[in-house]
Coordinates of C-alpha atoms in Angstrom, one line a residue:
Chain A
M1 CA 28.9 18.7 223.5
N2 CA 31.1 20.9 221.4
L3 CA 34.2 20.1 219.5
A4 CA 36.5 22.2 221.8
R5 CA 35.4 20.1 224.8
Q6 CA 35.8 16.8 222.8
I7 CA 39.4 17.8 221.8
T8 CA 40.2 18.9 225.4
L9 CA 38.8 15.6 226.7
G10 CA 40.8 13.6 224.0
F11 CA 43.9 15.4 225.0
F12 CA 43.2 14.7 228.6
L13 CA 42.6 11.0 228.1
L14 CA 45.7 10.7 225.8
A15 CA 47.7 12.6 228.5
V16 CA 46.4 10.2 231.2
G17 CA 47.4 7.2 229.0
V18 CA 50.9 8.5 228.1
T19 CA 51.5 9.5 231.8
V20 CA 50.5 6.1 233.1
G21 CA 52.6 4.3 230.4
T22 CA 55.7 6.3 230.8
G23 CA 55.4 6.3 234.6
W24 CA 55.2 2.5 234.7
L25 CA 58.3 2.3 232.3
A26 CA 60.2 4.8 234.4
L27 CA 59.5 2.8 237.7
R28 CA 60.8 -0.4 236.0
D29 CA 63.9 1.1 234.6
A30 CA 64.5 3.6 237.5
H31 CA 67.5 5.1 235.9
D32 CA 66.1 6.1 232.6
G33 CA 66.1 9.9 233.0
G34 CA 64.5 10.4 229.5
L35 CA 61.4 8.5 230.4
V36 CA 61.0 10.4 233.6
T37 CA 61.1 13.6 231.8
F38 CA 58.6 12.5 229.2
A39 CA 56.2 11.3 232.0
A40 CA 56.5 14.6 233.7
I41 CA 55.7 16.5 230.5
T42 CA 52.6 14.4 229.8
A43 CA 51.6 14.7 233.4
G44 CA 51.9 18.5 232.9
I45 CA 49.8 18.4 229.7
M46 CA 47.2 16.3 231.6
L47 CA 47.1 18.8 234.4
G48 CA 46.8 21.7 231.9
A49 CA 44.0 20.0 230.0
A50 CA 42.2 19.3 233.3
A51 CA 42.6 22.9 234.4
W52 CA 41.3 24.1 231.0
Q53 CA 38.4 21.7 231.3
L54 CA 37.7 23.1 234.8
F55 CA 37.8 26.7 233.4
V56 CA 35.4 25.8 230.6
V57 CA 33.0 24.2 233.0
Q58 CA 33.2 27.1 235.3
R59 CA 32.5 29.5 232.4
E60 CA 29.5 27.5 231.3
R61 CA 28.1 27.5 234.8
R62 CA 28.5 31.3 234.9
E63 CA 26.7 31.6 231.5
H64 CA 23.9 29.3 232.8
V65 CA 23.5 31.6 235.7
V66 CA 23.4 34.7 233.5
A67 CA 21.0 33.1 231.1
R68 CA 18.8 31.9 233.9
R69 CA 18.8 35.4 235.4
F70 CA 18.0 36.9 232.0
L71 CA 15.2 34.5 231.4
E72 CA 13.8 35.0 234.9
Q73 CA 14.0 38.8 234.3
L74 CA 12.1 38.3 231.0
L75 CA 9.6 36.1 232.7
H76 CA 9.0 38.6 235.4
Q77 CA 8.7 41.4 233.0
A78 CA 6.2 39.4 230.9
E79 CA 4.2 38.6 234.0
T80 CA 4.1 42.1 235.2
G81 CA 3.7 43.6 231.7
S82 CA 6.5 46.1 232.4
G83 CA 8.3 45.2 229.2
I84 CA 11.9 45.7 228.4
A85 CA 13.2 49.2 229.0
P86 CA 14.9 50.7 225.9
N87 CA 18.2 50.8 227.7
D88 CA 18.1 47.2 228.8
S89 CA 20.9 45.3 227.0
Y90 CA 21.5 41.9 225.8
P91 CA 23.6 39.9 228.4
R92 CA 27.2 39.3 227.7
I93 CA 27.4 35.6 226.6
H94 CA 30.4 33.9 225.1
H95 CA 30.3 33.4 221.4
A96 CA 30.8 29.7 221.8
S97 CA 28.1 29.3 224.4
P98 CA 25.1 27.1 223.4
W99 CA 22.9 29.8 225.1
K100 CA 24.1 32.4 222.6
K101 CA 21.8 31.7 219.7
P102 CA 18.5 31.0 221.5
L103 CA 19.0 34.0 223.9
E104 CA 19.8 36.3 221.0
R105 CA 16.6 35.1 219.2
I106 CA 14.5 35.6 222.3
F107 CA 16.0 39.0 222.9
E108 CA 15.4 40.0 219.3
Y109 CA 11.9 38.7 219.4
I110 CA 11.1 40.5 222.5
S111 CA 12.6 43.8 221.5
T112 CA 10.8 43.8 218.1
S113 CA 7.5 42.9 219.8
Q114 CA 8.3 45.6 222.2
D115 CA 8.6 48.1 219.3
R116 CA 5.4 46.7 217.8
K117 CA 3.7 47.2 221.1
L118 CA 4.9 50.8 221.3
V119 CA 3.7 51.5 217.7
L120 CA 0.3 49.9 218.5
E121 CA 0.0 51.8 221.7
S122 CA 0.6 55.1 220.1
A123 CA -1.8 54.3 217.3
K124 CA -4.4 53.3 219.9
A125 CA -3.9 56.6 221.8
S126 CA -4.2 58.7 218.7
A127 CA -7.3 56.8 217.6
E128 CA -8.8 57.4 221.0
I129 CA -8.1 61.1 220.7
R130 CA -9.6 61.2 217.3
L131 CA -12.7 59.3 218.5
Q132 CA -13.1 61.6 221.4
R133 CA -12.7 64.7 219.3
A134 CA -15.2 63.3 216.7
S135 CA -17.7 62.4 219.4
S136 CA -17.4 65.8 221.1
Q137 CA -17.7 67.5 217.7
A138 CA -20.9 65.5 217.1
E139 CA -22.1 66.4 220.5
W140 CA -21.3 70.0 219.9
M141 CA -23.1 70.0 216.5
E142 CA -26.1 68.4 218.2
S143 CA -26.2 71.0 220.9
V144 CA -25.9 73.8 218.2
L145 CA -28.8 72.3 216.4
A146 CA -30.8 71.8 219.6
N147 CA -30.3 75.4 220.6
I148 CA -30.6 77.1 217.3
G149 CA -34.2 77.9 218.1
V150 CA -35.5 76.8 214.7
P151 CA -36.9 73.5 213.7
V152 CA -34.4 71.7 211.5
L153 CA -34.9 68.4 209.7
A154 CA -32.5 66.4 207.4
L155 CA -33.6 63.7 205.1
N156 CA -31.5 61.2 203.1
A157 CA -31.9 60.1 199.5
Y158 CA -34.6 57.7 200.5
D159 CA -36.7 60.4 202.2
E160 CA -36.0 59.0 205.6
I161 CA -35.5 61.4 208.5
V162 CA -31.9 61.1 209.6
L163 CA -31.8 64.1 211.8
A164 CA -34.5 66.2 213.6
N165 CA -33.7 68.6 216.3
P166 CA -36.0 68.8 219.4
D167 CA -37.9 71.9 217.9
A168 CA -38.6 70.0 214.7
E169 CA -39.7 66.9 216.7
S170 CA -42.1 68.8 218.8
L171 CA -43.5 70.9 216.0
L172 CA -44.0 68.1 213.5
K173 CA -45.0 65.7 216.2
I174 CA -42.1 63.4 215.4
R175 CA -41.4 61.0 218.2
A176 CA -37.8 60.1 218.9
E177 CA -37.5 56.5 217.8
G178 CA -33.9 56.0 218.4
T179 CA -31.8 55.1 215.4
E180 CA -34.7 53.6 213.5
R181 CA -35.1 55.3 210.1
R182 CA -38.4 57.1 209.8
S183 CA -40.0 57.5 206.4
L184 CA -41.3 60.9 205.4
P185 CA -45.0 60.7 204.7
R186 CA -45.5 58.5 207.7
V187 CA -44.0 61.0 210.0
I188 CA -45.0 64.4 208.6
G189 CA -48.7 64.8 208.4
N190 CA -48.5 68.1 206.5
E191 CA -49.1 67.4 202.8
R192 CA -47.8 70.8 201.7
L193 CA -44.5 70.2 203.4
T194 CA -44.1 66.7 202.1
N195 CA -44.9 67.9 198.6
L196 CA -42.4 70.7 198.9
I197 CA -39.7 68.3 200.0
Y198 CA -40.6 65.8 197.1
D199 CA -40.5 68.7 194.7
V200 CA -37.0 69.8 195.7
R201 CA -35.8 66.2 195.9
R202 CA -37.0 65.5 192.3
R203 CA -34.9 68.3 190.9
A204 CA -31.6 67.4 189.3
V205 CA -29.8 70.6 190.3
A206 CA -29.4 72.0 193.8
T207 CA -32.5 73.9 194.6
V208 CA -33.9 75.9 197.5
R209 CA -37.6 76.4 197.7
T210 CA -39.8 78.0 200.3
D211 CA -43.4 77.9 201.2
D212 CA -45.5 79.3 204.1
L213 CA -47.5 76.7 206.1
E214 CA -49.9 76.9 209.0
L215 CA -48.8 74.4 211.6
E216 CA -50.1 73.7 215.1
D217 CA -47.4 74.4 217.7
N218 CA -47.1 72.3 220.9
T219 CA -49.4 74.6 222.8
G220 CA -52.1 73.9 220.2
H221 CA -52.0 77.4 218.6
R222 CA -51.9 77.6 214.8
R223 CA -48.8 79.5 213.7
W224 CA -47.3 80.3 210.3
Y225 CA -44.0 78.8 209.4
R226 CA -41.8 79.5 206.4
A227 CA -40.4 76.2 205.3
T228 CA -37.1 76.4 203.4
V229 CA -36.1 73.1 201.7
G230 CA -32.7 72.7 200.1
K231 CA -31.4 69.8 198.2
L232 CA -28.3 68.3 199.8
P233 CA -25.5 67.5 197.2
A234 CA -25.0 63.8 196.6
T235 CA -21.6 62.6 197.6
D236 CA -20.1 59.1 197.8
K237 CA -20.2 59.2 201.6
G238 CA -23.0 56.6 202.1
P239 CA -26.7 56.5 201.8
D240 CA -27.4 59.7 203.9
S241 CA -26.1 62.0 201.2
G242 CA -28.2 63.5 198.5
G243 CA -31.1 64.2 200.7
A244 CA -32.8 67.4 201.7
L245 CA -32.5 69.9 204.5
V246 CA -35.7 71.5 205.9
V247 CA -35.6 74.6 208.1
L248 CA -38.9 76.0 209.5
R249 CA -39.0 79.6 210.6
D250 CA -41.9 81.1 212.6
V251 CA -43.3 83.9 210.5
S252 CA -46.5 84.4 212.5
V253 CA -45.5 88.0 213.4
E254 CA -44.9 88.9 209.8
H255 CA -48.2 87.3 208.8
S256 CA -50.2 89.1 211.5
M257 CA -48.4 92.4 210.6
Q258 CA -49.3 92.0 206.9
K259 CA -52.8 91.2 207.9
Q260 CA -53.0 94.2 210.2
H261 CA -51.5 96.4 207.5
A262 CA -54.1 95.2 205.0
E263 CA -56.9 95.7 207.5
F264 CA -55.5 99.2 208.2
V265 CA -55.5 100.1 204.5
S266 CA -59.0 98.7 204.1
S267 CA -60.3 100.6 207.2
A268 CA -58.5 103.8 206.2
S269 CA -60.0 103.7 202.6
H270 CA -63.4 102.9 204.0
E271 CA -63.3 105.8 206.3
M272 CA -62.2 108.1 203.5
K273 CA -64.9 106.9 201.2
A274 CA -67.7 108.2 203.6
P275 CA -66.8 111.9 203.3
L276 CA -65.9 111.4 199.6
A277 CA -69.3 109.9 199.0
G278 CA -71.0 113.0 200.5
I279 CA -68.9 115.4 198.5
K280 CA -69.5 113.5 195.2
A281 CA -73.2 113.2 195.8
Y282 CA -73.8 116.8 196.6
V283 CA -71.6 118.1 193.8
E284 CA -73.7 116.0 191.4
L285 CA -77.0 117.3 193.0
L286 CA -75.8 120.9 192.5
A287 CA -74.7 120.2 188.9
D288 CA -78.0 118.6 188.1
G289 CA -79.8 121.6 189.5
D290 CA -81.5 119.6 192.2
A291 CA -81.2 122.5 194.7
E292 CA -84.6 124.2 194.4
S293 CA -83.8 127.3 196.5
E294 CA -80.8 129.4 197.5
A295 CA -81.1 127.9 201.0
E296 CA -80.9 124.4 199.7
R297 CA -77.8 125.4 197.6
E298 CA -76.3 126.8 200.7
E299 CA -77.1 123.5 202.5
F300 CA -75.5 121.4 199.8
L301 CA -72.4 123.6 199.8
G302 CA -72.3 123.4 203.6
V303 CA -72.3 119.6 203.4
I304 CA -69.6 119.5 200.8
N305 CA -67.5 121.9 203.0
G306 CA -68.1 119.9 206.1
Q307 CA -67.2 116.6 204.4
T308 CA -64.1 118.1 203.0
D309 CA -63.1 119.2 206.5
R310 CA -63.8 115.7 207.8
L311 CA -61.6 114.2 205.1
Q312 CA -58.9 116.7 205.9
R313 CA -59.0 115.8 209.6
L314 CA -58.9 112.2 208.8
I315 CA -55.8 112.6 206.6
D316 CA -54.1 114.8 209.2
N317 CA -54.8 112.2 211.9
L318 CA -53.6 109.4 209.7
L319 CA -50.4 111.3 209.0
N320 CA -49.8 112.1 212.6
I321 CA -50.3 108.6 213.7
A322 CA -48.0 107.3 211.0
R323 CA -45.4 109.8 212.0
I324 CA -45.5 108.9 215.7
E325 CA -45.5 105.2 214.9
A326 CA -42.5 105.6 212.6
G327 CA -40.8 107.8 215.2
V328 CA -40.2 110.6 212.7
V329 CA -42.4 113.2 214.4
K330 CA -40.7 116.3 215.7
V331 CA -41.4 116.6 219.4
S332 CA -40.4 119.7 221.3
K333 CA -41.0 119.0 225.0
Q334 CA -40.7 121.8 227.5
S335 CA -41.7 122.2 231.1
R336 CA -45.2 123.6 230.9
S337 CA -48.2 124.3 233.1
I338 CA -50.7 121.5 232.5
N339 CA -53.5 123.6 233.9
D340 CA -52.9 126.2 231.2
I341 CA -53.0 123.6 228.4
L342 CA -56.2 122.1 229.9
A343 CA -58.0 125.5 230.2
E344 CA -57.1 126.2 226.6
A345 CA -58.4 122.8 225.4
A346 CA -61.6 123.3 227.4
G347 CA -62.0 126.7 225.6
V348 CA -61.8 124.9 222.2
V349 CA -64.6 122.4 223.0
Q350 CA -66.8 124.8 224.9
P351 CA -68.9 126.0 221.9
T352 CA -69.7 122.4 220.8
A353 CA -70.7 121.6 224.4
E354 CA -72.9 124.7 224.6
A355 CA -74.7 123.8 221.4
K356 CA -75.6 120.4 223.0
H357 CA -76.5 122.1 226.3
I358 CA -73.7 120.1 227.9
K359 CA -72.2 121.6 231.1
L360 CA -68.4 121.6 230.7
V361 CA -66.9 121.7 234.2
S362 CA -63.2 122.5 234.8
D363 CA -62.1 121.1 238.2
L364 CA -58.4 122.0 238.0
S365 CA -55.8 121.7 240.8
P366 CA -55.0 125.0 242.5
L367 CA -51.3 123.9 242.5
Y368 CA -48.9 124.6 239.7
L369 CA -48.7 121.3 237.8
G370 CA -45.6 121.2 235.7
A371 CA -44.8 118.5 233.1
L372 CA -42.4 118.1 230.3
V373 CA -44.7 118.1 227.3
D374 CA -45.1 119.0 223.7
R375 CA -47.7 121.7 224.1
D376 CA -49.5 121.2 220.7
M377 CA -49.6 117.4 221.0
M378 CA -50.7 117.3 224.6
S379 CA -53.4 119.9 223.7
Q380 CA -54.5 117.7 220.8
A381 CA -54.8 114.7 223.0
V382 CA -56.9 116.5 225.6
I383 CA -59.1 118.1 222.9
N384 CA -59.7 114.6 221.4
L385 CA -60.8 113.2 224.8
L386 CA -63.0 116.3 225.5
S387 CA -64.7 116.3 222.1
N388 CA -65.3 112.6 222.3
A389 CA -66.9 113.1 225.7
V390 CA -69.2 115.8 224.3
K391 CA -70.0 113.7 221.2
Y392 CA -71.1 110.7 223.2
T393 CA -72.9 112.5 225.9
P394 CA -76.6 113.1 225.3
D395 CA -78.0 116.7 225.4
G396 CA -78.1 118.2 228.9
G397 CA -75.3 116.0 230.2
R398 CA -72.1 117.0 231.9
V399 CA -68.4 116.7 231.1
T400 CA -65.8 117.2 233.8
L401 CA -62.2 118.0 233.2
R402 CA -60.0 117.4 236.3
S403 CA -56.3 117.7 237.2
R404 CA -54.4 116.7 240.3
L405 CA -51.1 115.6 241.6
A406 CA -50.7 112.1 242.9
D407 CA -47.4 110.6 244.0
Q408 CA -45.0 112.3 241.5
E409 CA -47.6 111.8 238.8
L410 CA -50.0 114.2 237.2
L411 CA -53.5 112.9 236.7
I412 CA -55.8 114.4 234.1
E413 CA -59.3 113.1 234.0
V414 CA -62.1 113.6 231.5
E415 CA -65.4 112.3 232.9
D416 CA -68.7 112.3 231.1
T417 CA -72.3 111.3 231.7
G418 CA -72.5 109.7 228.3
V419 CA -73.5 106.4 226.8
G420 CA -70.6 104.5 228.4
L421 CA -68.6 101.5 227.1
S422 CA -68.9 97.8 227.5
E423 CA -65.9 96.0 229.0
E424 CA -64.9 94.7 225.6
D425 CA -65.1 98.1 224.1
C426 CA -62.9 99.6 226.9
V427 CA -60.1 97.5 225.5
K428 CA -60.8 97.9 221.8
I429 CA -61.6 101.7 221.9
F430 CA -58.0 102.7 221.4
E431 CA -57.5 100.6 218.2
K432 CA -57.4 102.6 215.0
F433 CA -60.8 102.9 213.3
Y434 CA -62.6 101.1 216.1
R435 CA -66.0 102.5 216.5
V436 CA -68.6 101.3 218.9
D437 CA -71.3 100.1 216.5
K438 CA -74.3 101.1 218.5
D439 CA -73.1 104.7 219.0
K440 CA -71.8 105.2 215.5
N441 CA -74.8 107.4 214.5
M442 CA -74.0 109.8 217.4
A443 CA -71.0 111.3 215.8
A444 CA -69.1 111.3 212.5
G445 CA -65.6 110.7 213.8
T446 CA -62.5 109.5 212.0
G447 CA -62.0 106.5 214.3
L448 CA -58.5 107.7 215.0
G449 CA -58.9 110.3 217.8
L450 CA -58.3 107.9 220.7
A451 CA -55.6 106.0 218.9
L452 CA -53.8 109.3 218.3
A453 CA -54.3 110.4 221.9
K454 CA -52.9 107.1 223.2
H455 CA -49.9 107.5 221.0
I456 CA -49.3 111.1 222.2
I457 CA -49.7 110.2 225.9
E458 CA -47.8 106.9 225.9
D459 CA -45.3 107.0 223.1
V460 CA -44.4 110.6 223.1
H461 CA -44.8 111.5 226.8
G462 CA -44.1 108.1 228.5
G463 CA -47.5 108.3 230.3
K464 CA -50.5 106.2 230.4
L465 CA -54.0 106.6 229.0
T466 CA -56.7 104.4 230.4
V467 CA -60.5 104.3 230.6
R468 CA -63.1 103.1 233.1
S469 CA -66.7 103.1 232.1
K470 CA -70.1 101.8 232.8
L471 CA -72.7 101.3 230.1
G472 CA -75.4 104.0 230.3
V473 CA -73.7 105.8 233.2
G474 CA -70.6 107.4 231.6
S475 CA -66.9 107.1 230.9
T476 CA -63.8 108.5 232.6
F477 CA -60.6 108.7 230.5
C478 CA -57.5 109.1 232.7
I479 CA -54.1 110.5 231.6
S480 CA -51.1 110.0 233.9
I481 CA -47.8 111.6 233.1
P482 CA -44.6 112.2 235.1
H483 CA -44.6 115.4 237.2
V484 CA -41.8 117.9 236.8
A485 CA -41.4 120.5 239.6
R486 CA -41.2 124.1 238.4
A487 CA -37.6 125.1 237.7
S488 CA -36.5 127.5 240.5
Chain B
M1 CA -96.6 107.2 193.8
K2 CA -93.8 104.6 194.1
H3 CA -92.3 104.2 197.6
I4 CA -88.6 103.9 198.0
L5 CA -87.1 103.0 201.4
L6 CA -83.5 104.2 202.1
C7 CA -81.4 102.8 204.9
D8 CA -78.0 104.2 205.9
D9 CA -76.3 105.4 209.1
D10 CA -74.7 108.3 207.3
V11 CA -77.2 111.2 207.2
T12 CA -75.5 113.1 204.4
I13 CA -75.8 110.0 202.1
L14 CA -79.5 109.5 203.1
R15 CA -80.3 113.1 202.4
A16 CA -78.5 113.2 199.0
A17 CA -80.3 110.1 197.7
E18 CA -83.6 111.3 199.2
I19 CA -83.4 114.6 197.4
K20 CA -82.6 113.0 194.1
L21 CA -85.4 110.5 194.3
T22 CA -88.0 113.0 195.7
R23 CA -87.2 115.4 192.9
A24 CA -87.9 112.5 190.4
G25 CA -91.3 112.1 191.9
Y26 CA -90.8 109.2 194.4
R27 CA -92.0 108.9 197.9
V28 CA -88.9 108.3 200.0
T29 CA -88.6 107.2 203.7
T30 CA -85.3 107.0 205.4
Y31 CA -84.0 104.9 208.4
P32 CA -80.6 104.9 210.2
D33 CA -80.2 101.1 210.6
G34 CA -81.5 97.8 209.5
Q35 CA -83.7 97.1 212.5
A36 CA -85.6 100.4 212.1
A37 CA -86.0 99.7 208.4
L38 CA -87.2 96.1 209.0
E39 CA -89.9 97.3 211.4
A40 CA -91.1 99.9 208.9
I41 CA -91.1 97.4 206.1
Q42 CA -93.2 95.0 208.1
R43 CA -95.7 97.9 208.7
E44 CA -95.8 99.1 205.1
L45 CA -94.2 97.3 202.1
P46 CA -92.1 99.7 199.9
D47 CA -91.7 99.2 196.2
M48 CA -87.9 99.1 196.5
I49 CA -85.2 99.1 199.2
I50 CA -81.8 100.7 199.0
S51 CA -79.6 99.9 202.0
D52 CA -76.1 100.3 203.3
C53 CA -74.2 97.3 204.5
Q54 CA -72.4 98.3 207.8
M55 CA -74.9 99.8 210.2
P56 CA -75.5 99.7 213.9
R57 CA -78.0 97.2 215.3
M58 CA -78.7 95.4 212.0
G59 CA -76.6 95.5 208.8
G60 CA -77.8 95.4 205.2
L61 CA -77.0 91.8 204.6
E62 CA -78.9 90.6 207.7
L63 CA -81.8 92.8 206.6
V64 CA -82.1 91.3 203.2
R65 CA -81.7 87.8 204.7
K66 CA -84.6 88.5 207.1
L67 CA -86.7 90.0 204.3
R68 CA -86.2 86.9 202.1
E69 CA -87.4 84.6 204.9
D70 CA -90.7 86.4 205.1
E71 CA -93.2 85.6 202.3
R72 CA -94.7 89.1 202.3
T73 CA -91.3 90.8 201.8
R74 CA -89.6 88.1 199.7
D75 CA -89.9 89.9 196.4
V76 CA -89.2 93.5 197.2
P77 CA -86.3 94.7 194.9
F78 CA -83.2 95.2 197.1
L79 CA -80.1 97.3 196.2
L80 CA -77.0 97.6 198.3
L81 CA -75.2 101.0 198.6
T82 CA -71.9 100.4 200.3
G83 CA -68.2 101.4 200.5
K84 CA -67.3 97.8 200.9
G85 CA -68.5 96.7 197.5
F86 CA -65.4 94.9 196.5
E87 CA -65.3 92.8 199.7
L88 CA -68.8 91.3 199.1
P89 CA -69.6 88.1 197.3
I90 CA -71.9 89.8 194.8
E91 CA -72.7 86.7 192.8
D92 CA -73.7 84.8 195.9
L93 CA -75.9 87.7 197.0
R94 CA -77.6 87.9 193.6
R95 CA -78.2 84.1 193.6
D96 CA -79.2 83.6 197.2
Y97 CA -81.0 86.7 198.0
G98 CA -82.0 88.2 194.7
V99 CA -80.0 91.4 195.4
L100 CA -80.2 93.6 192.3
G101 CA -76.7 94.8 192.6
V102 CA -74.2 96.8 194.6
I103 CA -73.5 100.5 194.2
G104 CA -70.2 101.4 195.5
K105 CA -69.5 104.5 197.6
P106 CA -68.7 107.2 196.5
F107 CA -71.8 107.0 194.4
S108 CA -73.7 109.0 191.8
P109 CA -77.3 109.9 192.9
R110 CA -78.0 110.0 189.1
E111 CA -77.0 106.4 188.8
V112 CA -79.1 105.4 191.8
L113 CA -82.1 107.1 190.2
Q114 CA -81.4 105.3 186.9
I115 CA -81.3 101.9 188.5
V116 CA -84.5 102.7 190.5
E117 CA -86.3 103.7 187.3
T118 CA -85.2 100.6 185.3
T119 CA -86.1 98.3 188.2
L120 CA -89.5 99.7 188.8
A121 CA -90.3 99.9 185.1
A122 CA -89.5 96.2 184.7
S123 CA -91.5 95.2 187.8
V124 CA -94.7 97.0 186.6

């Protein structure tokens, strides 16, 4: 009970006392006007105090209602979690009200916790965004690594594998073991690779080293990989820094090309040595006076001349093949009559065939067969096929040159009754320097004639050169090139 | 008259070596491959064999291997004449098959004659 109410109540009780006292005196001495007046005044004061008291009680009741509503509202908001809206205001409460202080404190508490909640919520939202961004970035990085098409491996400073993309896992036979750290020598069976990694890791300065390794891929084929191992810089960002990054690149194609190149050089020099050996030997015989007659001198000189021609042919063929393969050959294609080219080529081979009593038959189409060809090259290819046929056909045999039109394609066939080829040889015969061993003594070739013919037909003219053959029966080489009708 | 057997699939080489050795007074027989040479050697043992490496039917290395397996032909001096000299394990051939040496192509007939003369002089 506050002081104001106590004073009001004091005044009220005093006024009641004075009013009763003066009223009794006034009734006893009915004519004392002064007393009556005094009693009336005190009665007025008493009424005033009672009215005031009534007003105060009324006000307090109203404040109770307001406070109760306010508290109910707060309770409702707390229960529903809707919180106080920013524009919600503190209820109007009289400064003397006993509700004022506690309500003020509650309101203050709620509005600061409201602020705190807002701050927390926005922090939570931004953290969620960051987390999402980071995880999507990690996912993105993982998908980049998975699709990079190259085995990639990362190791930490303790030589544990912290990252291996699927290519690396399948190549190095690393099984995904979840987050468990996998130590290097236990996982990578290849000693050369582990040594390379250790070597890089031991170095104080950042180093990148490479080594070529032969590894078995997941289809069981052995392939060459170039391992590039780089030391990762040490940072203070945890134990995964300061390791090594391993990238493996498939270099099998380079390796096989290098090998092919070396084999080619070896075969080419071997083929060149044969005529060179003849030349050197016979020059020396002549110089030593080993020729006992003029005829023998002529024979020696003839051998030297023939071997020189062979060397010349070999070099020409080599250069032609190299030019075609490098794409630097000058090709001048024009619409030509194939039959004319074939007749000419047959004319070139005719003397050799006659010398071996081989019948060279030309079975050419009566139609005009036009094709877009480089005359010299096409002629060279046909001559190579014809002279091979003559070379590998025994005396008295037959070589047939055919031409015909079949479904927009020109077919040229060179058929012989020669020694024939095995199935395996039919495939290998077009390789450079491939010679069928058993027939080698039949002819001194360069081993390049068919390779050159295939290049001319397929690479220069967009056609196809194939062979079908039967051992001991004969072979048929077939050229097909696109047909071009004669320009009207 | 000492008998030299030559074996090579290149006729011009055979002929050159044959001429050089014949002029020097040797009896020379020539064969185009290892198989033909082996059959001839089994019929008549030559005093020395000079052979190419790469030949149809049977190469020079297989020929010398076969010769060393047979007691009768085990000790015939054997010389390789080949364009693939640098690719061969010469030391192994010397140790395992008693191959005298390898003459690389292009070769000097004079050098061949010289080796033949030294070899045969030593074996007498």
